[in-house]
Amino acid sequence: MSTLGYWDVRGLAEPIRLLLSYLKVQYTEKLYQFDSNEWIDQDKQTLDHSFPNLPYYIDGDVKIVQSTAIPIYIIKKHQRYDLIGENIDGTFNQREIKVIEMIGVINDIRTQIIRLCFNPDFKKLRENYFAANISGLLNKVVDFLGQKDYLLDSLTYADFIFYDTIILLFYLYPQSKCQALIDYTKRFENIDGIKQYVETPHSYDKYFFHKIYASWSGPNSD
């Protein structure tokens, strides 16, 4: 059985957890607590990887780090090339580029959120930050989504990242809720595999970022 290792928060691992649940992959989680040195002093030293980091994914003899590499491995192993826009035979598909582009757009939004949430002046900046740094690009994505079920018509890994970003925004900025995004989250949460995951309580459900270093780690830190 494979193992996903990460801090006891949603963070960079949550889209990967959603993906594993969607694909119905049996895996165990290694959740590291912030008041423990288990990762720094123990597992990081013994991971046997050139660049040990969190999240990591261990599948037999395969050890992968980086949140961009892990989902690609999982998707390809389970032959769901459609989730990253690839043709099964490896021939070029313009959709690959579209998926990568969309992931980049969503990560641009997430980067702005992360900059705010780890800023020591979070409370001072929060009120005006959404309008100044997030809403413009978010509105473009909502317009791009339009009446489609998913960002690129059919489900891709970009949707897994977008869903988690929306949930984060709903907590951080309730004014970001619009009918299109509400409908989108409900549709995503009703997907088989995803539905079971979101209905199962997890210790990290309302923690998005590092509880020690982030000025805002989730709704429990308000």
Short mmCIF file of C-alpha atoms in Angstrom, two decimals:
data_model
loop_
_atom_site.label_atom_id
_atom_site.label_comp_id
_atom_site.label_asym_id
_atom_site.label_seq_id
_atom_site.Cartn_x
_atom_site.Cartn_y
_atom_site.Cartn_z
CA MET A 1 0.00 0.00 0.00
CA SER A 2 1.29 3.46 -0.89
CA THR A 3 1.95 6.23 1.64
CA LEU A 4 1.37 9.96 1.39
CA GLY A 5 3.36 12.03 3.85
CA TYR A 6 2.55 15.64 4.76
CA TRP A 7 1.86 18.05 7.57
CA ASP A 8 -1.46 17.71 9.39
CA VAL A 9 -3.07 20.36 7.14
CA ARG A 10 -4.70 20.49 3.71
CA GLY A 11 -1.95 22.53 2.06
CA LEU A 12 -0.23 21.14 -1.01
CA ALA A 13 -1.40 17.60 -0.30
CA GLU A 14 -5.16 18.13 -0.46
CA PRO A 15 -5.54 17.96 -4.27
CA ILE A 16 -3.45 14.78 -4.18
CA ARG A 17 -5.71 13.29 -1.48
CA LEU A 18 -8.73 14.16 -3.61
CA LEU A 19 -7.11 12.51 -6.62
CA LEU A 20 -6.29 9.32 -4.72
CA SER A 21 -9.84 9.17 -3.40
CA TYR A 22 -11.30 9.73 -6.87
CA LEU A 23 -9.16 6.94 -8.31
CA LYS A 24 -10.02 4.79 -5.28
CA VAL A 25 -6.37 4.12 -4.53
CA GLN A 26 -5.77 2.45 -1.19
CA TYR A 27 -3.15 4.43 0.69
CA THR A 28 -2.05 5.36 4.17
CA GLU A 29 -1.28 8.85 5.42
CA LYS A 30 1.69 9.92 7.48
CA LEU A 31 0.58 13.15 9.15
CA TYR A 32 3.32 15.16 10.81
CA GLN A 33 2.45 17.33 13.79
CA PHE A 34 3.92 20.80 14.11
CA ASP A 35 5.00 20.30 17.70
CA SER A 36 6.98 17.19 16.80
CA ASN A 37 10.44 16.81 15.28
CA GLU A 38 9.53 13.50 13.68
CA TRP A 39 9.87 14.83 10.13
CA ILE A 40 12.94 17.04 10.55
CA ASP A 41 14.98 14.80 12.81
CA GLN A 42 13.84 11.37 11.68
CA ASP A 43 11.94 10.71 8.46
CA LYS A 44 13.57 13.46 6.41
CA GLN A 45 16.93 11.87 7.15
CA THR A 46 15.83 8.37 6.19
CA LEU A 47 13.58 9.05 3.17
CA ASP A 48 16.44 8.04 0.85
CA HIS A 49 15.72 10.75 -1.71
CA SER A 50 18.07 13.36 -3.18
CA PHE A 51 15.65 16.13 -2.24
CA PRO A 52 13.58 14.95 0.76
CA ASN A 53 10.55 17.16 1.21
CA LEU A 54 6.85 17.27 2.02
CA PRO A 55 4.64 16.10 0.51
CA TYR A 56 6.19 12.78 -0.40
CA TYR A 57 4.64 9.68 -1.93
CA ILE A 58 6.01 6.18 -1.48
CA ASP A 59 4.74 3.38 -3.70
CA GLY A 60 6.83 0.28 -3.25
CA ASP A 61 10.34 1.17 -4.36
CA VAL A 62 9.18 4.45 -5.88
CA LYS A 63 9.70 7.59 -3.79
CA ILE A 64 8.49 10.93 -5.11
CA VAL A 65 8.50 14.44 -3.69
CA GLN A 66 6.97 17.72 -4.94
CA SER A 67 3.24 18.33 -5.28
CA THR A 68 3.61 18.79 -9.06
CA ALA A 69 5.31 15.43 -9.65
CA ILE A 70 3.26 13.19 -7.35
CA PRO A 71 -0.11 13.55 -9.16
CA ILE A 72 1.50 12.95 -12.56
CA TYR A 73 2.92 9.66 -11.31
CA ILE A 74 -0.42 8.61 -9.79
CA ILE A 75 -2.39 9.55 -12.90
CA LYS A 76 -0.04 7.74 -15.26
CA LYS A 77 0.24 4.66 -13.08
CA HIS A 78 -3.53 4.30 -13.08
CA GLN A 79 -3.71 5.09 -16.80
CA ARG A 80 -6.01 8.10 -16.45
CA TYR A 81 -4.12 10.12 -19.02
CA ASP A 82 -7.26 12.15 -19.67
CA LEU A 83 -6.79 13.89 -16.30
CA ILE A 84 -3.65 15.59 -17.63
CA GLY A 85 -4.86 15.87 -21.22
CA GLU A 86 -2.51 13.25 -22.66
CA ASN A 87 -3.13 10.69 -25.38
CA ILE A 88 -2.69 7.13 -24.18
CA ASP A 89 -0.20 6.39 -27.00
CA GLY A 90 2.00 9.34 -26.06
CA THR A 91 1.36 11.35 -29.22
CA PHE A 92 1.02 15.11 -28.89
CA ASN A 93 -2.32 16.51 -27.80
CA GLN A 94 -3.00 20.24 -27.60
CA ARG A 95 -5.17 19.53 -24.57
CA GLU A 96 -2.01 18.76 -22.56
CA ILE A 97 -1.02 22.39 -22.92
CA LYS A 98 -4.46 23.59 -21.92
CA VAL A 99 -4.38 21.52 -18.72
CA ILE A 100 -0.92 22.82 -17.80
CA GLU A 101 -2.00 26.39 -18.55
CA MET A 102 -5.09 26.07 -16.39
CA ILE A 103 -3.13 24.58 -13.50
CA GLY A 104 -0.78 27.56 -13.77
CA VAL A 105 -3.68 30.01 -13.67
CA ILE A 106 -5.20 28.39 -10.58
CA ASN A 107 -1.80 28.29 -8.89
CA ASP A 108 -1.43 32.02 -9.58
CA ILE A 109 -4.54 32.56 -7.47
CA ARG A 110 -3.23 30.23 -4.77
CA THR A 111 0.10 32.04 -4.71
CA GLN A 112 -1.63 35.33 -3.97
CA ILE A 113 -3.58 33.69 -1.15
CA ILE A 114 -0.43 32.14 0.31
CA ARG A 115 1.38 35.47 0.23
CA LEU A 116 -1.41 36.99 2.27
CA CYS A 117 -1.83 34.15 4.74
CA PHE A 118 1.88 33.99 5.58
CA ASN A 119 2.26 37.77 5.80
CA PRO A 120 2.85 39.06 9.36
CA ASP A 121 0.53 41.98 8.49
CA PHE A 122 -2.30 39.62 7.52
CA LYS A 123 -4.94 41.31 9.68
CA LYS A 124 -4.07 44.72 8.31
CA LEU A 125 -3.97 43.60 4.68
CA ARG A 126 -6.88 41.17 4.63
CA GLU A 127 -9.78 43.57 4.07
CA ASN A 128 -8.58 45.05 0.78
CA TYR A 129 -6.41 42.19 -0.47
CA PHE A 130 -9.16 40.23 -2.24
CA ALA A 131 -10.23 43.12 -4.45
CA ALA A 132 -6.67 44.18 -5.16
CA ASN A 133 -5.00 40.82 -5.80
CA ILE A 134 -7.48 37.96 -6.24
CA SER A 135 -10.91 38.92 -7.55
CA GLY A 136 -9.74 40.03 -11.01
CA LEU A 137 -8.18 36.70 -11.99
CA LEU A 138 -10.85 34.72 -10.14
CA ASN A 139 -13.58 36.46 -12.13
CA LYS A 140 -11.79 35.60 -15.36
CA VAL A 141 -11.72 31.94 -14.35
CA VAL A 142 -15.43 32.03 -13.46
CA ASP A 143 -16.16 33.58 -16.87
CA PHE A 144 -14.01 30.90 -18.53
CA LEU A 145 -15.89 28.18 -16.66
CA GLY A 146 -19.18 29.57 -17.90
CA GLN A 147 -21.81 26.87 -18.23
CA LYS A 148 -19.31 24.01 -18.41
CA ASP A 149 -19.33 21.30 -15.76
CA TYR A 150 -15.56 21.55 -15.35
CA LEU A 151 -12.84 23.99 -16.30
CA LEU A 152 -11.95 22.23 -19.55
CA ASP A 153 -15.35 20.58 -20.16
CA SER A 154 -14.35 17.15 -18.84
CA LEU A 155 -12.63 16.56 -15.51
CA THR A 156 -8.87 17.21 -15.32
CA TYR A 157 -6.37 17.58 -12.49
CA ALA A 158 -6.82 21.36 -12.75
CA ASP A 159 -10.27 20.86 -11.22
CA PHE A 160 -8.82 19.15 -8.15
CA ILE A 161 -6.62 22.16 -7.47
CA PHE A 162 -9.39 24.63 -8.30
CA TYR A 163 -11.87 22.96 -5.97
CA ASP A 164 -9.50 23.17 -3.00
CA THR A 165 -8.73 26.80 -3.86
CA ILE A 166 -12.43 27.67 -3.90
CA ILE A 167 -13.04 26.06 -0.51
CA LEU A 168 -10.11 28.04 0.88
CA LEU A 169 -11.51 31.26 -0.58
CA PHE A 170 -15.00 30.56 0.77
CA TYR A 171 -13.52 30.46 4.28
CA LEU A 172 -11.14 33.37 3.83
CA TYR A 173 -13.43 35.60 1.78
CA PRO A 174 -17.14 34.71 1.98
CA GLN A 175 -17.79 37.43 -0.61
CA SER A 176 -16.07 35.21 -3.17
CA LYS A 177 -19.13 32.96 -3.18
CA CYS A 178 -21.11 33.23 -6.36
CA GLN A 179 -23.66 30.83 -7.76
CA ALA A 180 -21.30 29.51 -10.42
CA LEU A 181 -18.67 28.54 -7.84
CA ILE A 182 -21.22 27.15 -5.40
CA ASP A 183 -22.67 24.95 -8.15
CA TYR A 184 -19.18 23.91 -9.24
CA THR A 185 -18.16 22.79 -5.73
CA LYS A 186 -21.39 20.84 -5.27
CA ARG A 187 -20.89 19.14 -8.63
CA PHE A 188 -17.28 18.25 -7.78
CA GLU A 189 -18.23 16.98 -4.33
CA ASN A 190 -20.82 14.67 -5.85
CA ILE A 191 -18.26 12.76 -7.94
CA ASP A 192 -17.93 9.15 -6.87
CA GLY A 193 -14.84 8.81 -4.69
CA ILE A 194 -14.74 12.53 -3.98
CA LYS A 195 -18.14 12.32 -2.31
CA GLN A 196 -16.93 9.69 0.14
CA TYR A 197 -13.78 11.67 0.90
CA VAL A 198 -15.46 15.02 1.66
CA GLU A 199 -18.06 13.31 3.83
CA THR A 200 -15.34 11.72 5.99
CA PRO A 201 -14.02 13.93 8.84
CA HIS A 202 -10.28 14.61 8.83
CA SER A 203 -8.11 16.33 11.43
CA TYR A 204 -6.92 18.85 8.84
CA ASP A 205 -10.28 19.75 7.26
CA LYS A 206 -10.23 23.37 8.44
CA TYR A 207 -6.47 23.89 8.39
CA PHE A 208 -5.01 24.97 5.07
CA PHE A 209 -1.53 26.15 6.03
CA HIS A 210 1.27 25.58 8.52
CA LYS A 211 -0.23 26.27 11.94
CA ILE A 212 2.95 27.84 13.31
CA TYR A 213 4.30 29.92 10.43
CA ALA A 214 1.08 31.08 8.77
CA SER A 215 -0.68 34.19 10.11
CA TRP A 216 -3.95 32.58 8.98
CA SER A 217 -3.98 28.80 8.77
CA GLY A 218 -7.72 28.33 8.43
CA PRO A 219 -11.09 29.36 9.88
CA ASN A 220 -10.06 28.09 13.31
CA SER A 221 -7.37 30.77 13.40
CA ASP A 222 -9.81 33.68 12.95
#
